Coordinates of C-alpha atoms and ligand atoms in Angstrom, one line a residue:
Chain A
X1 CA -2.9 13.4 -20.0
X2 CA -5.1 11.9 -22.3
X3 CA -9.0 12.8 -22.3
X4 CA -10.1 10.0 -20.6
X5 CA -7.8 10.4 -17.9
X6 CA -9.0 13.7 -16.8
X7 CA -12.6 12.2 -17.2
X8 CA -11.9 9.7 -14.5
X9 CA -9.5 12.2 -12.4
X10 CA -13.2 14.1 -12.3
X11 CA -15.1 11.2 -11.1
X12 CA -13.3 10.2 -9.0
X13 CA -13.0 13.8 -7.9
X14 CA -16.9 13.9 -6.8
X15 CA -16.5 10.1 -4.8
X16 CA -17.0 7.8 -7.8
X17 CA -15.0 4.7 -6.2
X18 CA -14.7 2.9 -9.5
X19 CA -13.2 6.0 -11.1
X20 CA -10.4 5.8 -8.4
X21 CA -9.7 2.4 -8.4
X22 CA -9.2 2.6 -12.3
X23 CA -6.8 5.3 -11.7
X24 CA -4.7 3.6 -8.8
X25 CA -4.8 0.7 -11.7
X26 CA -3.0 2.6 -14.2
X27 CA -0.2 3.8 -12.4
X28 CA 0.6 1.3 -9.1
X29 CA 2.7 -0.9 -11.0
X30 CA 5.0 1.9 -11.6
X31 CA 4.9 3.0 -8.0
X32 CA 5.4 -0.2 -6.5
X33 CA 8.4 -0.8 -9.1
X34 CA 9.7 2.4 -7.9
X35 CA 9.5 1.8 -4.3
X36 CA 10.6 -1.8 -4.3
X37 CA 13.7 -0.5 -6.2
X38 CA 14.0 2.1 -3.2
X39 CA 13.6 -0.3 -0.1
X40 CA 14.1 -3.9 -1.9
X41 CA 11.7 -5.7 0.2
X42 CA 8.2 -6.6 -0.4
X43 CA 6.9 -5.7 2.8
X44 CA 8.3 -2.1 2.4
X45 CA 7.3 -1.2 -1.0
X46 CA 3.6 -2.6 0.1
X47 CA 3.9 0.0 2.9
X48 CA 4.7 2.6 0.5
X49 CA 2.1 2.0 -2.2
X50 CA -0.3 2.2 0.9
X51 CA 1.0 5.5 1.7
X52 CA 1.2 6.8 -1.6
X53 CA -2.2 6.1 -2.9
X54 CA -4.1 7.2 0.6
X55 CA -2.2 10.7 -0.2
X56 CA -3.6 10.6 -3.5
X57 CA -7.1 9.6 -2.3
X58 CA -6.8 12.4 0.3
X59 CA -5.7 14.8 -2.6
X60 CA -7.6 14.3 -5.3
X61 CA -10.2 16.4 -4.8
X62 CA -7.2 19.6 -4.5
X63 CA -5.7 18.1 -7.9
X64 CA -5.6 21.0 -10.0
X65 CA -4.0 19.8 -13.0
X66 CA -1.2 22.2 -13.0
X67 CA 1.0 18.7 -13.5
X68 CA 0.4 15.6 -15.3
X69 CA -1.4 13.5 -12.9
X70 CA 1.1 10.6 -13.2
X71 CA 4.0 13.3 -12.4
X72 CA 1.7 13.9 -9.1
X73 CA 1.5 10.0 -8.5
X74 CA 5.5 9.8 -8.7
X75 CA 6.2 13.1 -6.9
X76 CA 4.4 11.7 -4.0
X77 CA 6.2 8.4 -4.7
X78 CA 9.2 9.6 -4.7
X79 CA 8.6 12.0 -1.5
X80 CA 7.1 8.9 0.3
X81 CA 10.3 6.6 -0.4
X82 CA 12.3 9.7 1.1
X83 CA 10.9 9.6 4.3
X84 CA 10.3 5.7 4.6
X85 CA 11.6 3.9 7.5
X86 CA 11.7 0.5 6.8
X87 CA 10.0 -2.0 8.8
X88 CA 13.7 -3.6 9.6
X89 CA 14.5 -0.6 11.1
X90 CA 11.5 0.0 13.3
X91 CA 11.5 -3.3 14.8
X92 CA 15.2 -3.0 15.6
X93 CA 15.5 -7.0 13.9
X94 CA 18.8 -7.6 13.0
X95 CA 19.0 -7.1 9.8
X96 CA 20.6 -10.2 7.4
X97 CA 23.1 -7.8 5.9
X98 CA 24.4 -7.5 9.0
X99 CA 26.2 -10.9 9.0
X100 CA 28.8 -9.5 6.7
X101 CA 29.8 -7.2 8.8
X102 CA 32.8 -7.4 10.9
X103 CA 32.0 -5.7 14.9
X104 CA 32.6 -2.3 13.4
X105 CA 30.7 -2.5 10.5
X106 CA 33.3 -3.2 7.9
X107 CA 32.3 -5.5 5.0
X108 CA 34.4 -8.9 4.8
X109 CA 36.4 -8.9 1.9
X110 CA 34.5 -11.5 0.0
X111 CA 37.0 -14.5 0.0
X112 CA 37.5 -14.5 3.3
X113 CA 33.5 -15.1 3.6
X114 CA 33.3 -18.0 0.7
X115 CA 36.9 -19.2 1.2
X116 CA 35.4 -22.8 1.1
X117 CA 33.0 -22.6 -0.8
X118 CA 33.5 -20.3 -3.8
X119 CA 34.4 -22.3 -5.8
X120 CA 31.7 -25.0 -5.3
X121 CA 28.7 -23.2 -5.2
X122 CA 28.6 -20.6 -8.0
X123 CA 24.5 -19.6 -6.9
X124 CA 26.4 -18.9 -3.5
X125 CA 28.4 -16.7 -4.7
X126 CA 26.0 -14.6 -7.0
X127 CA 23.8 -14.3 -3.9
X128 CA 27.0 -13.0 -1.5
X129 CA 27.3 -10.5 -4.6
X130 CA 23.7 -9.4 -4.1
X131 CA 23.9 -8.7 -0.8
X132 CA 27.1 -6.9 -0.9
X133 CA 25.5 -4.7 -3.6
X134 CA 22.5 -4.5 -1.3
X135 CA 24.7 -3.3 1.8
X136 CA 26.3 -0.8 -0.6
X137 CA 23.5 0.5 -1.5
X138 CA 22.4 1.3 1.7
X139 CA 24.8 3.2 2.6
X140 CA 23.9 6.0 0.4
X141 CA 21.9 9.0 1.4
X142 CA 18.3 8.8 0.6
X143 CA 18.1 10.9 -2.2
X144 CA 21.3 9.4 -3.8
X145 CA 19.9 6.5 -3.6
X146 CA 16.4 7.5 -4.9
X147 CA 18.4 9.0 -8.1
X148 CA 20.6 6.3 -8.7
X149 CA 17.9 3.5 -8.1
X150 CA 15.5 5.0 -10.6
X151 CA 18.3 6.2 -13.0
X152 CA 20.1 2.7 -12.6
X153 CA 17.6 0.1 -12.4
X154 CA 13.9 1.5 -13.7
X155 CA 16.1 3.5 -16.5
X156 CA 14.3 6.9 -16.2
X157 CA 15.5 9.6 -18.2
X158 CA 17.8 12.3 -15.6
X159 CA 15.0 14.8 -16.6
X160 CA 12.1 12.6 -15.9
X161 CA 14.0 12.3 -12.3
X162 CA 13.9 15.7 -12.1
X163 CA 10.6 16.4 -12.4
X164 CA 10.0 13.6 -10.2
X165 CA 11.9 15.1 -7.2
X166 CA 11.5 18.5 -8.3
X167 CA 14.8 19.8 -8.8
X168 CA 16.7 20.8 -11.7
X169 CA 19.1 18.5 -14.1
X170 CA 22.5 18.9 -12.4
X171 CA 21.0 18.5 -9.3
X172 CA 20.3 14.9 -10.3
X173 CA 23.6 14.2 -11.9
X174 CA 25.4 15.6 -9.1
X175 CA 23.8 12.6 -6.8
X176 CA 24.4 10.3 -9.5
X177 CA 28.2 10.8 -9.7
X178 CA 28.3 10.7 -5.6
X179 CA 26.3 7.6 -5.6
X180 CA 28.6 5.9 -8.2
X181 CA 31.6 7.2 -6.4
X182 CA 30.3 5.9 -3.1
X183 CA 29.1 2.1 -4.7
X184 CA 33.0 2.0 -6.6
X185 CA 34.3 2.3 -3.1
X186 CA 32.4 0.0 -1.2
X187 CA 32.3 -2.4 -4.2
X188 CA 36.2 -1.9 -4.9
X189 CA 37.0 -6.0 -4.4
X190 CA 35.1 -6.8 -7.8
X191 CA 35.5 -3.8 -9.7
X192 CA 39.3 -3.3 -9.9
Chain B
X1 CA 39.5 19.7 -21.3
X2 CA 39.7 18.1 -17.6
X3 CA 39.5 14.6 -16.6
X4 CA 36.7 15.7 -14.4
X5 CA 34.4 16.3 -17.1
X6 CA 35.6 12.8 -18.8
X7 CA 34.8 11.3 -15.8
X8 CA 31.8 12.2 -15.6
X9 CA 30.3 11.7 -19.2
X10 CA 31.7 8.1 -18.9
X11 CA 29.2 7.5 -16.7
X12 CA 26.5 9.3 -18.6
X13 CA 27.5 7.5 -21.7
X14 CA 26.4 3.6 -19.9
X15 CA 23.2 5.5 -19.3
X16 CA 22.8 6.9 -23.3
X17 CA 22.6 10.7 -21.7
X18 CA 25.5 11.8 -24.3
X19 CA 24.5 14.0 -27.0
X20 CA 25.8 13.0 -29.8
X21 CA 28.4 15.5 -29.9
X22 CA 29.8 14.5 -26.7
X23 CA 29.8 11.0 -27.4
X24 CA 32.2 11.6 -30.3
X25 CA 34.4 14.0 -28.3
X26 CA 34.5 11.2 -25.3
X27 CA 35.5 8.7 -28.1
X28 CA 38.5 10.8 -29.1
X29 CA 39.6 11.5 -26.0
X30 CA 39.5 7.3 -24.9
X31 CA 41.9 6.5 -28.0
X32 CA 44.4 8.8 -26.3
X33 CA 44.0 8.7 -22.4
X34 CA 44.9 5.4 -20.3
X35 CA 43.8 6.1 -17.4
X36 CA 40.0 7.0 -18.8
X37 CA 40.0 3.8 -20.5
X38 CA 40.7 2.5 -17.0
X39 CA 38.2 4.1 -15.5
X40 CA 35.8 3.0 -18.0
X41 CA 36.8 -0.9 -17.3
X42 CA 35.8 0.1 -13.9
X43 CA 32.5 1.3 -14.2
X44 CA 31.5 -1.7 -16.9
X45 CA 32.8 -3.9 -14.1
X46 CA 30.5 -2.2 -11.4
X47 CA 28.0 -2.4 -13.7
X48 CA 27.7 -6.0 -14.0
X49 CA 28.5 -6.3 -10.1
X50 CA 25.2 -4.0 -9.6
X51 CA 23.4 -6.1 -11.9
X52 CA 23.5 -9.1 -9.6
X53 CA 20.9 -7.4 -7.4
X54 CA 17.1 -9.0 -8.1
X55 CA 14.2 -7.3 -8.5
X56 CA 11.4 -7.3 -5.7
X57 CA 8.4 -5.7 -7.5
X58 CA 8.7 -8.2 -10.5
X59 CA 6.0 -10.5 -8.8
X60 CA 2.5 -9.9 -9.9
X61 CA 1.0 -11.4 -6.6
X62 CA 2.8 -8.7 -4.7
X63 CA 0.4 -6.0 -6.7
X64 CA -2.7 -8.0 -6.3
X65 CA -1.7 -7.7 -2.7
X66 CA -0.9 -4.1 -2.5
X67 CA -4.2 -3.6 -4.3
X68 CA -6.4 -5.2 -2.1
X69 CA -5.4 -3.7 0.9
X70 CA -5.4 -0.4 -0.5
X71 CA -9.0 -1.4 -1.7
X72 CA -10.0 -2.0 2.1
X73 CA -8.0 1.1 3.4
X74 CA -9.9 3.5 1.1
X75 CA -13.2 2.1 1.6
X76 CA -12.6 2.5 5.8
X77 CA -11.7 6.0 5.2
X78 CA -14.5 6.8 2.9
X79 CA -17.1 5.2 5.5
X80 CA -15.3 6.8 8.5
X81 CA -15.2 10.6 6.8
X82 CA -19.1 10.6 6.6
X83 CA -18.0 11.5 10.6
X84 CA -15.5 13.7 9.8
X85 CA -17.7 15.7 7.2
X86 CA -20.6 16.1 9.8
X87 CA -18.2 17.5 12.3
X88 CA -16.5 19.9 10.3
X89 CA -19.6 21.2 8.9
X90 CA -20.7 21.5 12.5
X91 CA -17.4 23.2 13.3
X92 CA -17.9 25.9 10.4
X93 CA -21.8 27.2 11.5
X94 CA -22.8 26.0 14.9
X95 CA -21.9 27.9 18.3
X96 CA -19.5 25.7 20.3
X97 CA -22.2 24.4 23.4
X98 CA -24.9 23.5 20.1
X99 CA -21.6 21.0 18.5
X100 CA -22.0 18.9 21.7
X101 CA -25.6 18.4 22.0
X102 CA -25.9 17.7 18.2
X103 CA -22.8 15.1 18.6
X104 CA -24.4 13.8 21.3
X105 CA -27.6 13.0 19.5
X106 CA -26.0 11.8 16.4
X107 CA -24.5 9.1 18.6
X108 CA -27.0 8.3 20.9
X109 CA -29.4 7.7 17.9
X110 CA -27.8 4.7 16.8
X111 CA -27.6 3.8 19.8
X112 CA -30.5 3.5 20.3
X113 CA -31.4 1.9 16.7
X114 CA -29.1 -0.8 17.5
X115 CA -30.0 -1.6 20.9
X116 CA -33.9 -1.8 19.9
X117 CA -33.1 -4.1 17.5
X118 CA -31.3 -6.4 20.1
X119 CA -34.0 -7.1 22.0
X120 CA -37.2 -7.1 19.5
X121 CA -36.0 -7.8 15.9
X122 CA -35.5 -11.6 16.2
X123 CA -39.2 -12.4 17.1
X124 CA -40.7 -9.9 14.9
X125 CA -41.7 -10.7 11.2
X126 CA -43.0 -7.9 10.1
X127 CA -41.2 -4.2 9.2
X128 CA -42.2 -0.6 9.7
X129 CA -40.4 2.4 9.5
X130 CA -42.5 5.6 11.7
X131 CA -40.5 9.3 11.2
X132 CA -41.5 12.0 13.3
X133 CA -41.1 15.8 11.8
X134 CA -37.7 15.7 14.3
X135 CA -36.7 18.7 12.1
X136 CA -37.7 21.3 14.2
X137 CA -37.6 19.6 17.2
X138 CA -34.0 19.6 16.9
X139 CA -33.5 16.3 16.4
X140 CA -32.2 16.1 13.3
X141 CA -28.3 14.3 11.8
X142 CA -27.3 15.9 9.1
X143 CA -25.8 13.4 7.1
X144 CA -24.1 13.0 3.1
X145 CA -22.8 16.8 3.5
X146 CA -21.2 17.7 -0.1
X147 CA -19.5 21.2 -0.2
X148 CA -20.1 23.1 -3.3
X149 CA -18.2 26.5 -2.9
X150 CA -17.0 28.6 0.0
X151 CA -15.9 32.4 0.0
X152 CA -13.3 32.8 2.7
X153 CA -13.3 36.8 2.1
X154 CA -17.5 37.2 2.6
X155 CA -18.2 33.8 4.4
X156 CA -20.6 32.6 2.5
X157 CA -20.2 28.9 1.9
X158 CA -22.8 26.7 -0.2
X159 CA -23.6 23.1 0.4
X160 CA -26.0 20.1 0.1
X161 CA -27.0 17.5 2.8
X162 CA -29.6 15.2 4.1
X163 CA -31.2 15.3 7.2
X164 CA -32.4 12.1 9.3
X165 CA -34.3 11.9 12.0
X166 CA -33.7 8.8 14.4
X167 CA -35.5 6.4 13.8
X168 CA -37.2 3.4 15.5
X169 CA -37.6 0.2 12.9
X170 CA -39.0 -2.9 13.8
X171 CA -38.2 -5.5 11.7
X172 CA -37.0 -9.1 11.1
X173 CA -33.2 -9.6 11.5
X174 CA -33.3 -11.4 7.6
X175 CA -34.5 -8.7 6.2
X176 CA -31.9 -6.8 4.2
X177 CA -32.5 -3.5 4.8
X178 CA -32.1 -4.5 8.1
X179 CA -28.9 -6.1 7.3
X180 CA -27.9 -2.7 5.8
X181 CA -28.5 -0.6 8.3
X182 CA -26.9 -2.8 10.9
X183 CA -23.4 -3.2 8.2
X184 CA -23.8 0.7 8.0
X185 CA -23.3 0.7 11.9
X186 CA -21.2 -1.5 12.1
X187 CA -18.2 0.5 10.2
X188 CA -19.7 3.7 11.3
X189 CA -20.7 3.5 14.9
X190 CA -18.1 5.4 17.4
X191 CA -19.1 3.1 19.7
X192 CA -17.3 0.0 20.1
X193 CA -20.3 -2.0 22.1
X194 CA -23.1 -0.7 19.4
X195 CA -20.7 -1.9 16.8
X196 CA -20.2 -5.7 18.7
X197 CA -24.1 -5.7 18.7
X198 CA -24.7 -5.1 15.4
X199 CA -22.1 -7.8 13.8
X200 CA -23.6 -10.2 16.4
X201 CA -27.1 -9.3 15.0
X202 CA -25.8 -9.7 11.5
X203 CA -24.8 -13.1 12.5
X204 CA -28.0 -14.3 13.8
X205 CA -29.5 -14.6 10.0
X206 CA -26.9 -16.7 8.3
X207 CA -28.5 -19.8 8.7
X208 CA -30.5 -18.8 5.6
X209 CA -27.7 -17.8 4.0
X210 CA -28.1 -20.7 1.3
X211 CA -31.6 -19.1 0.2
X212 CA -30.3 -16.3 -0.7
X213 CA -29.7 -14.7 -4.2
X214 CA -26.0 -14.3 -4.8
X215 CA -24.7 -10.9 -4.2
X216 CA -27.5 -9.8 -2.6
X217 CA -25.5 -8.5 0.3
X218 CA -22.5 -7.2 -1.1
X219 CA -22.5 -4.7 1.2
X220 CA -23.2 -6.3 4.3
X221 CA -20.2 -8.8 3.2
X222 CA -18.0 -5.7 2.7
X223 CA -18.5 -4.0 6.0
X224 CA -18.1 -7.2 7.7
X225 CA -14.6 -7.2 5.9
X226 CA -14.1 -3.8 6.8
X227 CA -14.7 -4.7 10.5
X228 CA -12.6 -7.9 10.5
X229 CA -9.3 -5.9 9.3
X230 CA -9.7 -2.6 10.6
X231 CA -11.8 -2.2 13.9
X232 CA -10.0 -1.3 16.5
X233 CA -11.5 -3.5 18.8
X234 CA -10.7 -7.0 18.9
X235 CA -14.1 -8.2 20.1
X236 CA -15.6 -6.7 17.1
X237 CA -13.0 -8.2 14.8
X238 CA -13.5 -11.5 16.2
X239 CA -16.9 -11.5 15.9
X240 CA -16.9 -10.2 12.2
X241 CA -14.1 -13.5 11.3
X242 CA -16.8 -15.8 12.9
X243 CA -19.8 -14.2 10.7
X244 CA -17.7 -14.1 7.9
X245 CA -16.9 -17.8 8.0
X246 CA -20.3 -18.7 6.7
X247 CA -19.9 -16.7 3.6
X248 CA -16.6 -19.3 2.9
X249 CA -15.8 -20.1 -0.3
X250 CA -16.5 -16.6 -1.2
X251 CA -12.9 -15.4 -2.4
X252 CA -13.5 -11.8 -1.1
X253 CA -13.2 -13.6 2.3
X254 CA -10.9 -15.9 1.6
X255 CA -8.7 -12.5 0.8
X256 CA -10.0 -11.3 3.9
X257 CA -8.7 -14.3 6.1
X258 CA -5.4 -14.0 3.8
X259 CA -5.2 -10.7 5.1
X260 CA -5.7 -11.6 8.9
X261 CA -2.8 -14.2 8.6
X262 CA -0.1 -11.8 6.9
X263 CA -1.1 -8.3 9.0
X264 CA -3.0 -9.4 12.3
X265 CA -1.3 -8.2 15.8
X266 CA -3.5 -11.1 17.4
X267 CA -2.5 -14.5 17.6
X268 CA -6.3 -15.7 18.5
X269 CA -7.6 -14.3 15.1
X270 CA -5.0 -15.7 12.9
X271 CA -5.5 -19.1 14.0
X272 CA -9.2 -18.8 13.6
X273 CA -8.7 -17.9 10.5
X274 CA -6.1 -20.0 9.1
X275 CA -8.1 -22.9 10.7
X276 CA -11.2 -21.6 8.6
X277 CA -8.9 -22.2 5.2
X278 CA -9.4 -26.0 4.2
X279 CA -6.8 -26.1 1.4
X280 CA -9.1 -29.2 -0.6
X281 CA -11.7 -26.7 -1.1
X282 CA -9.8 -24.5 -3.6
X283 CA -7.3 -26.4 -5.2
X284 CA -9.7 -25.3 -8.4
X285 CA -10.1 -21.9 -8.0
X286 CA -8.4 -19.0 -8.9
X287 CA -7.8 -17.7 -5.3
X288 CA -5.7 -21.3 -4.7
X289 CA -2.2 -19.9 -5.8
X290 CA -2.7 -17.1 -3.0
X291 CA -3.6 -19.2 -0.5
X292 CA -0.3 -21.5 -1.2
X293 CA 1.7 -18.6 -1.3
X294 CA 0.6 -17.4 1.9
X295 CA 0.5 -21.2 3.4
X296 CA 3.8 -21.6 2.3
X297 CA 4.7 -18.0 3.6
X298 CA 3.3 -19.2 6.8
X299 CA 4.7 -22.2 7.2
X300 CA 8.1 -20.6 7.0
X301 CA 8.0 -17.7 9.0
X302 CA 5.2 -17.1 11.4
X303 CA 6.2 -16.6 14.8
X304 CA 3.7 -18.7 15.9
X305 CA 4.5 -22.3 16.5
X306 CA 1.1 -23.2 15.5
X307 CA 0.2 -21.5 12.7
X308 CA 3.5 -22.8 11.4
X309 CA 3.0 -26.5 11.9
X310 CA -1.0 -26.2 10.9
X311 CA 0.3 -24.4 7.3
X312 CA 3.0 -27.1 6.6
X313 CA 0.5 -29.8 7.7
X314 CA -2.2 -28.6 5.7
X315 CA 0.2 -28.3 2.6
X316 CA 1.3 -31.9 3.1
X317 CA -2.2 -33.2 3.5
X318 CA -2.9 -31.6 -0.3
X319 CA 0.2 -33.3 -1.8
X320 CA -0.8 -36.6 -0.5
Ligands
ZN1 ZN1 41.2 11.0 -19.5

């Protein structure tokens, strides 16, 4: 934590508004990268920057620097992405994935989905991929797929992870591996 | 060694989380074992199957988005704990019958303020402020409470505060500290009439809005903002939309009416505000790519027949 970080955390400690807002500025991008990685959808991650920085605001003035601040910032991020509902899910919408999903919820197998148009629309076909991926994806637990969405895509370190969700190396690797067990299965038609 | 273990550092290896020792063991063992080299295929080919998902957060519009109403979230809560602070001081060193009575005052107080302002400001030009040594009459808020330290083994706690008495003012509705108190009661007041009165009495000096040096009322404009998105009662929010229309172009309202359009439950208030947005107006200003977006956004995808046909007609119009 440089100087001038714990300078602002103290302003913004005793109310200073500009000190806070210059704090939130330092670190949202991360967050929201985080959380959009999580949820993948704009509307959800916005929900969970929300949520993260109010627990911040509310914190701040129990911040005792026993952490890095920005360890603080992702430990709430990553605590707030664990108990996120998505807006999908509270509305009860269908959700678009759905539509690949035979009555009891068994993926297609992708040609018979694009069995006209595979080979004409290549764009088609990456965004079919996508949302296959997407569906995998969610069919991991929460905290696999907290690990293997920030080990995966945003590249953190396993031991930055593990700070982040407060548990030790092997914890982390162990969701990894069942993660990438799980996604092999469900993604077995392009991978074998 | 087991298979297992191979396994396993095959997948740490994609992610560089080998050291190097076990990279050069995991080598060794590839040159001699089929099915690990197998396996290995595998995982590159899941690899560039995962990498066909796209990335949501790469859009810098959706952090200028996020910010913003974060901005408007925290300055509601810091306005509404100036409550909360009152009462739990109130909680920590008053008997419970005395928390009622003082409650009761605070509120009544503006009350009060508001309401004589209603019916006398307008006509009167002149403005005087008369206190009254309330202290000891009882009468006092106490207001701006900062804690400083607190024993919880000896009880002694140490902190700062102000105390106001209530206060008649007589005054002219364009005067700003007028204005101020009436934005101050407008985000604070509990009551939702008090707080339609005051936003109505904010309204009644905009006609000299033009006169007026820019950024002058900064905070008037912000607690009108703060009413608009997060009063909980629609007549207020209405109300602070229709005030807040006479500070247009401003881009801190234009945000604001953004705002209304993507997160409002009410259909009334999202047509009065997209209807506020005249797309000519901006086309040269740095708030114009927002607007589209959310245009374009709404033209799409609002439930609301209306708002749907009024975005795409308005986007036509500009490309005319
Ligand atoms: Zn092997």
């Amino acid at each position: 934590m440089t100087g001038n970080e714990t300078e602002l955390i103290m302003q913004a400690q005793r109310g200073n508004m500009n000190a806070f807002e210059q704090l939130v500025q330092r670190h949202d991008k991360r967050v929201l990268t985080i959380a959009a990685g999580y949820v993948h959808s704009a509307d959800d991650a916005k929900d969970i920057y929300q949520e993260v920085f109010l627990r911040v605001y509310k914190g701040l003035p129990k911040f005792q620097y026993k952490s890095e601040f920005s360890t603080w910032i992702y430990r709430i991020t990553t605590n707030v992405c664990l108990s996120h509902r998505s807006r999908r899910n509270r509305n009860s919408h269908t959700s678009l994935d759905q539509s690949l999903n035979d009555e009891d919820g068994q993926p297609h197998a992708l040609k018979d989905t694009l069995s006209d148009t595979a080979a004409a629309d290549q764009q088609t076909y990456d965004a079919e991929i996508a949302l296959r991926v997407e569906q995998a994806l969610k069919t991991l637990s929460p905290r696999q797929r907290m690990v293997f969405t920030l080990k995966h895509y945003e590249g953190y370190k396993l031991k930055e992870i593990a700070e982040m969700m407060r548990c030790n190396e092997g914890t982390v690797k162990k969701y990894l591996f069942e993660a990438t067990a799980r996604l092999r299965k469900q993604l077995k038609d392009f991978t074998s | 060694m087991k298979h297992k273990q191979f396994e396993e550092w095959l997948q740490l290896s994609l992610y560089q989380e080998l050291s190097e020792q076990e990279r050069v063991l995991l080598d060794n063992h590839l040159t001699t074992c089929e099915r690990c080299r197998r396996d290995f295929d595998e995982l590159e080919k899941l690899h560039s199957t995962l990498a066909h998902r796209r990335s949501v957060a790469a859009q810098e519009s959706l952090l200028l988005d996020a910010r913003r109403n974060l901005r408007l979230r925290v300055h509601a809560k810091a306005q509404k704990s100036l409550w909360g602070e009152v009462k739990n001081v109130l909680d920590g060193i008053l008997t419970p019958p005395a928390q009622v009575t003082l409650g009761g005052i605070a509120m009544i107080a503006i009350g009060i303020l508001v309401g004589y302002l209603v019916f006398k400001a307008p006509s009167e030009k002149s403005l005087a402020f008369k206190q009254t040594a309330a202290m000891e009459a009882g009468e006092s808020q106490i207001t701006n409470i900062r804690f400083l330290d607190r024993d919880a083994q000896t009880g002694d706690v140490e902190f700062t505060f102000e105390t106001l008495t209530p206060v008649r003012i007589r005054g002219n509705v364009n005067d700003d500290r007028i204005q101020k108190v009436l934005a101050r009661a407008l985000v604070s007041d509990l009551n939702a009439g008090n707080r339609l009165r005051a936003v109505n009495m904010i309204g009644t000096q905009t006609g000299q809005r033009q006169n007026r040096v820019p950024g002058f009322d900064t905070e008037v404009k912000s607690a009108l903002v703060t009413a608009l998105l997060h009063d909980r009662n629609l007549g207020v929010r209405k109300e602070a939309l229709s005030v807040l229309r006479n500070y247009l172009p401003d881009p801190v309202v234009v945000r604001a009416f953004l705002n209304v359009l993507a997160n409002e439950k009410n259909t009334g208030l999202k047509i009065a505000a997209i209807n506020s947005l005249d797309l000519t107006t901006y086309e040269n200003q740095p708030v114009n790519r927002e607007i589209l977006e959310m245009f374009k956004n709404k033209a799409q995808s609002d439930d609301n027949n209306y708002i749907r046909i009024k975005a795409k007609t308005a986007l036509q119009e500009i490309q005319q």
